[in-house]
Amino acid sequence: MNQTATTTRAAALRSEAESLAASLPPLLAAAERLAQGVVPGVHGRRRAGSGETFWQYRQAMPGDSAASIDWRRSARGDTLYIRQTEWEAAQSVLFWADPSAGMGFASADHPPKSSRARLLALALGVLLTRAGERIGLLDTPLARPSAGRNQLNRFAASLAEKLRTDDVAALPEPGPITAGHYVLVSDFMMDEAGLRAGLNALAARGTRGALLQITDPAEEAFPYDGRVIFQSLAGAVSFETRRARALKSAYQERLSARRALLADWAHHAGWQFTTHRTDTAPSAPLLWLYAAIGGLT
């Protein structure tokens, strides 16, 4: 892909993501409260920590040092108070929007899974950038998180790159951070052994984050009957059957088992997991992702 085409696709994707973010009043209201009432770089839950911005007073407890007491506030009554400031450290969030060829699948008039994955990743990146957070993109030169509009522009350009042209699908290598959070957006339909290995590698690093599984309606309903040729988008795998309907039950059991695997791993690793179908509005998963990342801080 030449530079002009990449720039055009990046601009279009970013514009769509900005529109999505702007169409979410509850989410934008939360982002505005964050920007106005919290030190930039903090989102989700306000909490005490090192910083210069006043947060709240709390009553002194056994073990608090005399130096931490706000004597001016305490002089108003017979209770001692501690003056707390807000935590100011910016968070780092590493993204991965599955670039495998299989993510290009789309049925009927629905968008490809890859388009929805990129849109949601970028929309969340927009919101986090507005809040002063650092964002990065795994398996790219942007794997080390950074803040600011220039990083967001580079983030959009990387997301706009073409999908892989082979059938290889695998989770990314853990990024260069261990204290930040991860957002992985995929159909997670890769080889089970590889999937488990990739997830366990993330867990071994002590990371926390969110898994968002994106599927097409046809992948949920399996509306096929009679003679059907199933072929991977890269063309390396092909399977023909004359009794497609007979495969439906077994297929849906496999899909349910894959979701159970993801949900169980997330539960034990301290991550969060949910699903999203491309025939539904992207606002709900974006709000979920924003809340999921905020809830991990």
Short mmCIF file of C-alpha atoms in Angstrom, two decimals:
data_model
loop_
_atom_site.label_atom_id
_atom_site.label_comp_id
_atom_site.label_asym_id
_atom_site.label_seq_id
_atom_site.Cartn_x
_atom_site.Cartn_y
_atom_site.Cartn_z
CA MET A 1 0.00 0.00 0.00
CA ASN A 2 1.46 3.41 -0.95
CA GLN A 3 1.73 6.28 1.52
CA THR A 4 -1.17 8.25 0.00
CA ALA A 5 -3.57 5.30 0.21
CA THR A 6 -2.52 4.56 3.79
CA THR A 7 -3.00 8.21 4.79
CA THR A 8 -6.44 8.31 3.16
CA ARG A 9 -7.61 5.12 4.87
CA ALA A 10 -6.21 6.29 8.21
CA ALA A 11 -8.05 9.62 7.92
CA ALA A 12 -11.31 7.89 7.02
CA LEU A 13 -11.00 5.39 9.89
CA ARG A 14 -10.16 8.10 12.37
CA SER A 15 -13.06 10.26 11.18
CA GLU A 16 -15.46 7.35 11.67
CA ALA A 17 -14.03 6.65 15.11
CA GLU A 18 -14.34 10.32 16.11
CA SER A 19 -17.97 10.25 14.98
CA LEU A 20 -18.62 7.14 17.00
CA ALA A 21 -17.13 8.70 20.12
CA ALA A 22 -19.15 11.88 19.56
CA SER A 23 -22.36 9.86 19.30
CA LEU A 24 -22.04 8.49 22.81
CA PRO A 25 -23.35 11.14 25.23
CA PRO A 26 -22.94 8.95 28.35
CA LEU A 27 -19.38 8.08 27.39
CA LEU A 28 -18.49 11.65 26.46
CA ALA A 29 -20.04 12.89 29.69
CA ALA A 30 -17.75 10.55 31.60
CA ALA A 31 -14.76 11.71 29.54
CA GLU A 32 -15.62 15.37 30.17
CA ARG A 33 -15.94 14.78 33.91
CA LEU A 34 -12.59 13.09 33.74
CA ALA A 35 -10.91 15.96 31.92
CA GLN A 36 -12.45 18.68 34.09
CA GLY A 37 -12.52 17.08 37.53
CA VAL A 38 -9.52 14.76 37.50
CA VAL A 39 -5.84 15.30 36.79
CA PRO A 40 -5.17 14.36 33.14
CA GLY A 41 -4.02 10.78 32.93
CA VAL A 42 -6.52 9.34 35.42
CA HIS A 43 -9.74 7.69 34.39
CA GLY A 44 -12.27 5.28 35.78
CA ARG A 45 -12.24 5.70 39.56
CA ARG A 46 -10.84 8.73 41.35
CA ARG A 47 -8.49 7.70 44.12
CA ALA A 48 -5.87 9.03 46.49
CA GLY A 49 -2.23 9.10 45.58
CA SER A 50 0.81 11.24 44.95
CA GLY A 51 -0.08 14.51 43.27
CA GLU A 52 -0.77 18.18 43.80
CA THR A 53 -4.51 18.32 43.06
CA PHE A 54 -6.78 18.28 46.10
CA TRP A 55 -9.28 15.39 46.20
CA GLN A 56 -10.92 15.13 49.60
CA TYR A 57 -10.55 15.22 53.35
CA ARG A 58 -10.82 12.08 55.40
CA GLN A 59 -10.79 11.54 59.13
CA ALA A 60 -7.40 10.70 60.62
CA MET A 61 -6.93 7.11 61.69
CA PRO A 62 -4.48 5.33 63.98
CA GLY A 63 -1.15 5.12 62.22
CA ASP A 64 -1.42 8.45 60.34
CA SER A 65 1.54 10.69 61.01
CA ALA A 66 1.10 14.13 62.57
CA ALA A 67 2.72 15.65 59.46
CA SER A 68 -0.14 14.40 57.29
CA ILE A 69 -2.85 16.13 59.33
CA ASP A 70 -4.41 19.28 57.87
CA TRP A 71 -4.40 21.41 61.01
CA ARG A 72 -6.32 24.29 59.43
CA ARG A 73 -9.28 22.03 58.52
CA SER A 74 -9.03 20.18 61.82
CA ALA A 75 -9.16 23.44 63.79
CA ARG A 76 -12.82 23.88 62.78
CA GLY A 77 -13.92 21.12 65.13
CA ASP A 78 -12.73 18.39 67.41
CA THR A 79 -11.91 15.87 64.63
CA LEU A 80 -8.54 15.51 62.95
CA TYR A 81 -8.53 15.39 59.13
CA ILE A 82 -6.07 14.22 56.50
CA ARG A 83 -5.91 16.20 53.25
CA GLN A 84 -5.73 13.77 50.30
CA THR A 85 -4.52 14.56 46.80
CA GLU A 86 -5.31 12.68 43.61
CA TRP A 87 -3.17 10.11 41.93
CA GLU A 88 -1.65 11.64 38.79
CA ALA A 89 0.29 8.93 36.99
CA ALA A 90 -0.83 8.55 33.38
CA GLN A 91 -1.84 5.02 32.41
CA SER A 92 -0.49 3.05 29.47
CA VAL A 93 -2.89 1.02 27.33
CA LEU A 94 -1.60 -1.38 24.69
CA PHE A 95 -3.99 -2.39 21.91
CA TRP A 96 -4.17 -5.29 19.49
CA ALA A 97 -6.73 -5.38 16.69
CA ASP A 98 -6.32 -8.81 15.10
CA PRO A 99 -4.78 -8.30 11.62
CA SER A 100 -5.23 -11.90 10.45
CA ALA A 101 -6.92 -12.56 7.10
CA GLY A 102 -9.89 -14.27 8.76
CA MET A 103 -10.93 -10.97 10.32
CA GLY A 104 -11.88 -9.79 6.84
CA PHE A 105 -14.95 -12.03 6.84
CA ALA A 106 -18.35 -10.36 6.41
CA SER A 107 -21.79 -11.67 5.50
CA ALA A 108 -24.69 -9.87 3.83
CA ASP A 109 -24.45 -6.10 4.36
CA HIS A 110 -22.51 -6.24 7.60
CA PRO A 111 -19.05 -4.70 8.00
CA PRO A 112 -15.99 -6.96 8.08
CA LYS A 113 -14.92 -7.99 11.55
CA SER A 114 -11.61 -6.23 10.96
CA SER A 115 -13.32 -2.90 10.26
CA ARG A 116 -15.30 -3.09 13.48
CA ALA A 117 -12.23 -4.15 15.48
CA ARG A 118 -10.17 -1.25 14.15
CA LEU A 119 -12.99 1.23 14.64
CA LEU A 120 -13.48 0.25 18.28
CA ALA A 121 -9.76 0.24 19.02
CA LEU A 122 -9.31 3.68 17.51
CA ALA A 123 -12.42 5.14 19.14
CA LEU A 124 -11.16 3.99 22.54
CA GLY A 125 -7.73 5.38 21.65
CA VAL A 126 -9.36 8.75 20.89
CA LEU A 127 -11.09 8.83 24.27
CA LEU A 128 -7.97 7.77 26.17
CA THR A 129 -5.84 10.33 24.34
CA ARG A 130 -8.29 13.05 25.27
CA ALA A 131 -7.86 11.97 28.88
CA GLY A 132 -4.07 12.23 28.63
CA GLU A 133 -3.36 8.51 28.63
CA ARG A 134 -0.57 6.78 26.73
CA ILE A 135 -1.56 4.35 23.99
CA GLY A 136 0.39 1.82 21.95
CA LEU A 137 -0.22 -0.84 19.32
CA LEU A 138 1.22 -4.32 19.74
CA ASP A 139 3.17 -5.98 16.93
CA THR A 140 4.01 -2.58 15.41
CA PRO A 141 6.70 0.08 15.95
CA LEU A 142 4.17 1.74 18.27
CA ALA A 143 4.38 -1.00 20.89
CA ARG A 144 5.90 1.44 23.39
CA PRO A 145 2.97 3.61 24.57
CA SER A 146 3.03 7.37 24.13
CA ALA A 147 0.57 10.22 24.62
CA GLY A 148 -0.64 13.06 22.44
CA ARG A 149 -2.26 13.71 19.09
CA ASN A 150 0.82 12.72 17.10
CA GLN A 151 0.73 9.27 18.67
CA LEU A 152 -2.98 9.03 17.88
CA ASN A 153 -2.27 9.89 14.23
CA ARG A 154 0.41 7.19 14.04
CA PHE A 155 -1.96 4.79 15.82
CA ALA A 156 -4.65 5.42 13.18
CA ALA A 157 -2.19 4.97 10.32
CA SER A 158 -1.01 1.60 11.68
CA LEU A 159 -4.57 0.39 12.16
CA ALA A 160 -5.37 1.31 8.56
CA GLU A 161 -2.77 -1.08 7.15
CA LYS A 162 -3.98 -4.08 5.15
CA LEU A 163 -4.76 -7.38 6.82
CA ARG A 164 -2.32 -10.27 6.60
CA THR A 165 -2.54 -12.30 3.40
CA ASP A 166 -1.99 -15.74 4.97
CA ASP A 167 -4.06 -17.90 7.28
CA VAL A 168 -1.76 -17.48 10.27
CA ALA A 169 -3.63 -16.21 13.31
CA ALA A 170 -1.95 -15.81 16.69
CA LEU A 171 -2.01 -13.55 19.69
CA PRO A 172 0.72 -10.90 19.83
CA GLU A 173 3.81 -11.09 21.98
CA PRO A 174 3.44 -9.24 25.30
CA GLY A 175 4.47 -5.63 24.97
CA PRO A 176 7.29 -3.72 26.68
CA ILE A 177 5.19 -2.76 29.73
CA THR A 178 3.95 -4.72 32.70
CA ALA A 179 2.20 -1.98 34.69
CA GLY A 180 -0.25 -0.90 31.99
CA HIS A 181 -3.37 -2.47 30.53
CA TYR A 182 -4.09 -4.43 27.38
CA VAL A 183 -7.06 -4.34 24.99
CA LEU A 184 -7.24 -7.33 22.61
CA VAL A 185 -9.92 -7.25 19.90
CA SER A 186 -10.30 -10.38 17.75
CA ASP A 187 -12.59 -13.25 16.87
CA PHE A 188 -10.12 -15.44 18.83
CA MET A 189 -10.72 -18.31 16.41
CA MET A 190 -7.09 -19.29 16.15
CA ASP A 191 -5.66 -22.69 17.07
CA GLU A 192 -6.63 -23.49 20.67
CA ALA A 193 -3.13 -24.49 21.77
CA GLY A 194 -1.70 -21.27 20.38
CA LEU A 195 -4.48 -19.23 21.95
CA ARG A 196 -3.87 -20.75 25.39
CA ALA A 197 -0.13 -20.21 25.05
CA GLY A 198 -0.60 -16.57 24.07
CA LEU A 199 -3.03 -15.86 26.89
CA ASN A 200 -0.81 -17.56 29.45
CA ALA A 201 2.19 -15.54 28.26
CA LEU A 202 0.21 -12.38 29.01
CA ALA A 203 -0.88 -13.67 32.40
CA ALA A 204 2.72 -14.56 33.28
CA ARG A 205 3.67 -10.92 32.84
CA GLY A 206 1.13 -9.88 35.46
CA THR A 207 -0.84 -7.86 32.91
CA ARG A 208 -4.50 -6.95 33.13
CA GLY A 209 -6.88 -5.95 30.40
CA ALA A 210 -9.93 -6.69 28.30
CA LEU A 211 -10.77 -9.27 25.63
CA LEU A 212 -13.43 -8.30 23.08
CA GLN A 213 -14.53 -11.09 20.75
CA ILE A 214 -16.06 -9.87 17.49
CA THR A 215 -18.18 -12.17 15.34
CA ASP A 216 -20.31 -11.91 12.23
CA PRO A 217 -24.02 -12.86 12.46
CA ALA A 218 -23.45 -15.79 10.10
CA GLU A 219 -20.79 -17.14 12.43
CA GLU A 220 -23.35 -17.14 15.22
CA ALA A 221 -26.37 -18.53 13.35
CA PHE A 222 -24.58 -20.84 10.89
CA PRO A 223 -27.37 -20.44 8.29
CA TYR A 224 -25.89 -22.89 5.80
CA ASP A 225 -27.68 -25.85 4.23
CA GLY A 226 -26.99 -28.40 1.52
CA ARG A 227 -23.78 -28.27 -0.47
CA VAL A 228 -21.38 -25.63 0.80
CA ILE A 229 -17.68 -25.02 0.29
CA PHE A 230 -16.11 -23.41 3.32
CA GLN A 231 -12.87 -21.65 2.45
CA SER A 232 -10.49 -19.51 4.49
CA LEU A 233 -10.13 -15.95 3.25
CA ALA A 234 -6.46 -16.55 2.45
CA GLY A 235 -7.47 -19.61 0.41
CA ALA A 236 -5.15 -22.11 2.10
CA VAL A 237 -7.94 -24.09 3.78
CA SER A 238 -10.99 -25.46 1.97
CA PHE A 239 -13.70 -27.88 3.10
CA GLU A 240 -16.68 -29.10 1.08
CA THR A 241 -19.81 -30.67 2.52
CA ARG A 242 -23.16 -31.71 1.07
CA ARG A 243 -24.84 -31.67 4.48
CA ALA A 244 -23.98 -28.29 5.95
CA ARG A 245 -26.98 -28.22 8.25
CA ALA A 246 -25.74 -31.39 9.97
CA LEU A 247 -22.62 -29.49 11.05
CA LYS A 248 -24.51 -26.68 12.78
CA SER A 249 -24.85 -28.21 16.23
CA ALA A 250 -21.22 -29.30 16.47
CA TYR A 251 -20.03 -25.92 15.18
CA GLN A 252 -22.07 -23.96 17.70
CA GLU A 253 -20.83 -26.19 20.50
CA ARG A 254 -17.27 -25.39 19.45
CA LEU A 255 -18.07 -21.68 19.42
CA SER A 256 -19.59 -21.88 22.90
CA ALA A 257 -16.57 -23.83 24.14
CA ARG A 258 -14.22 -21.17 22.79
CA ARG A 259 -16.16 -18.46 24.59
CA ALA A 260 -16.15 -20.47 27.79
CA LEU A 261 -12.36 -20.80 27.49
CA LEU A 262 -11.94 -17.04 27.07
CA ALA A 263 -14.33 -16.19 29.89
CA ASP A 264 -12.71 -18.66 32.26
CA TRP A 265 -9.20 -17.44 31.48
CA ALA A 266 -10.25 -13.80 31.93
CA HIS A 267 -11.87 -14.59 35.26
CA HIS A 268 -8.77 -16.27 36.66
CA ALA A 269 -6.32 -13.75 35.17
CA GLY A 270 -8.19 -10.70 36.46
CA TRP A 271 -9.13 -9.59 32.95
CA GLN A 272 -12.57 -8.82 31.52
CA PHE A 273 -14.27 -10.48 28.55
CA THR A 274 -17.32 -9.81 26.38
CA THR A 275 -18.57 -10.38 22.84
CA HIS A 276 -19.87 -8.17 20.05
CA ARG A 277 -21.65 -8.90 16.77
CA THR A 278 -21.09 -6.75 13.71
CA ASP A 279 -24.83 -6.39 13.08
CA THR A 280 -25.24 -4.42 16.32
CA ALA A 281 -24.24 -0.84 17.10
CA PRO A 282 -20.59 -0.26 18.07
CA SER A 283 -21.53 2.14 20.87
CA ALA A 284 -22.17 -0.57 23.47
CA PRO A 285 -18.81 -2.37 23.15
CA LEU A 286 -16.98 0.98 23.12
CA LEU A 287 -18.67 1.97 26.36
CA TRP A 288 -17.88 -1.48 27.80
CA LEU A 289 -14.21 -1.18 26.83
CA TYR A 290 -13.91 2.29 28.34
CA ALA A 291 -15.51 1.09 31.57
CA ALA A 292 -13.40 -2.08 31.59
CA ILE A 293 -10.14 -0.13 31.33
CA GLY A 294 -11.33 2.42 33.89
CA GLY A 295 -12.27 -0.33 36.30
CA LEU A 296 -8.74 -1.75 36.17
CA THR A 297 -6.98 1.41 37.32
#
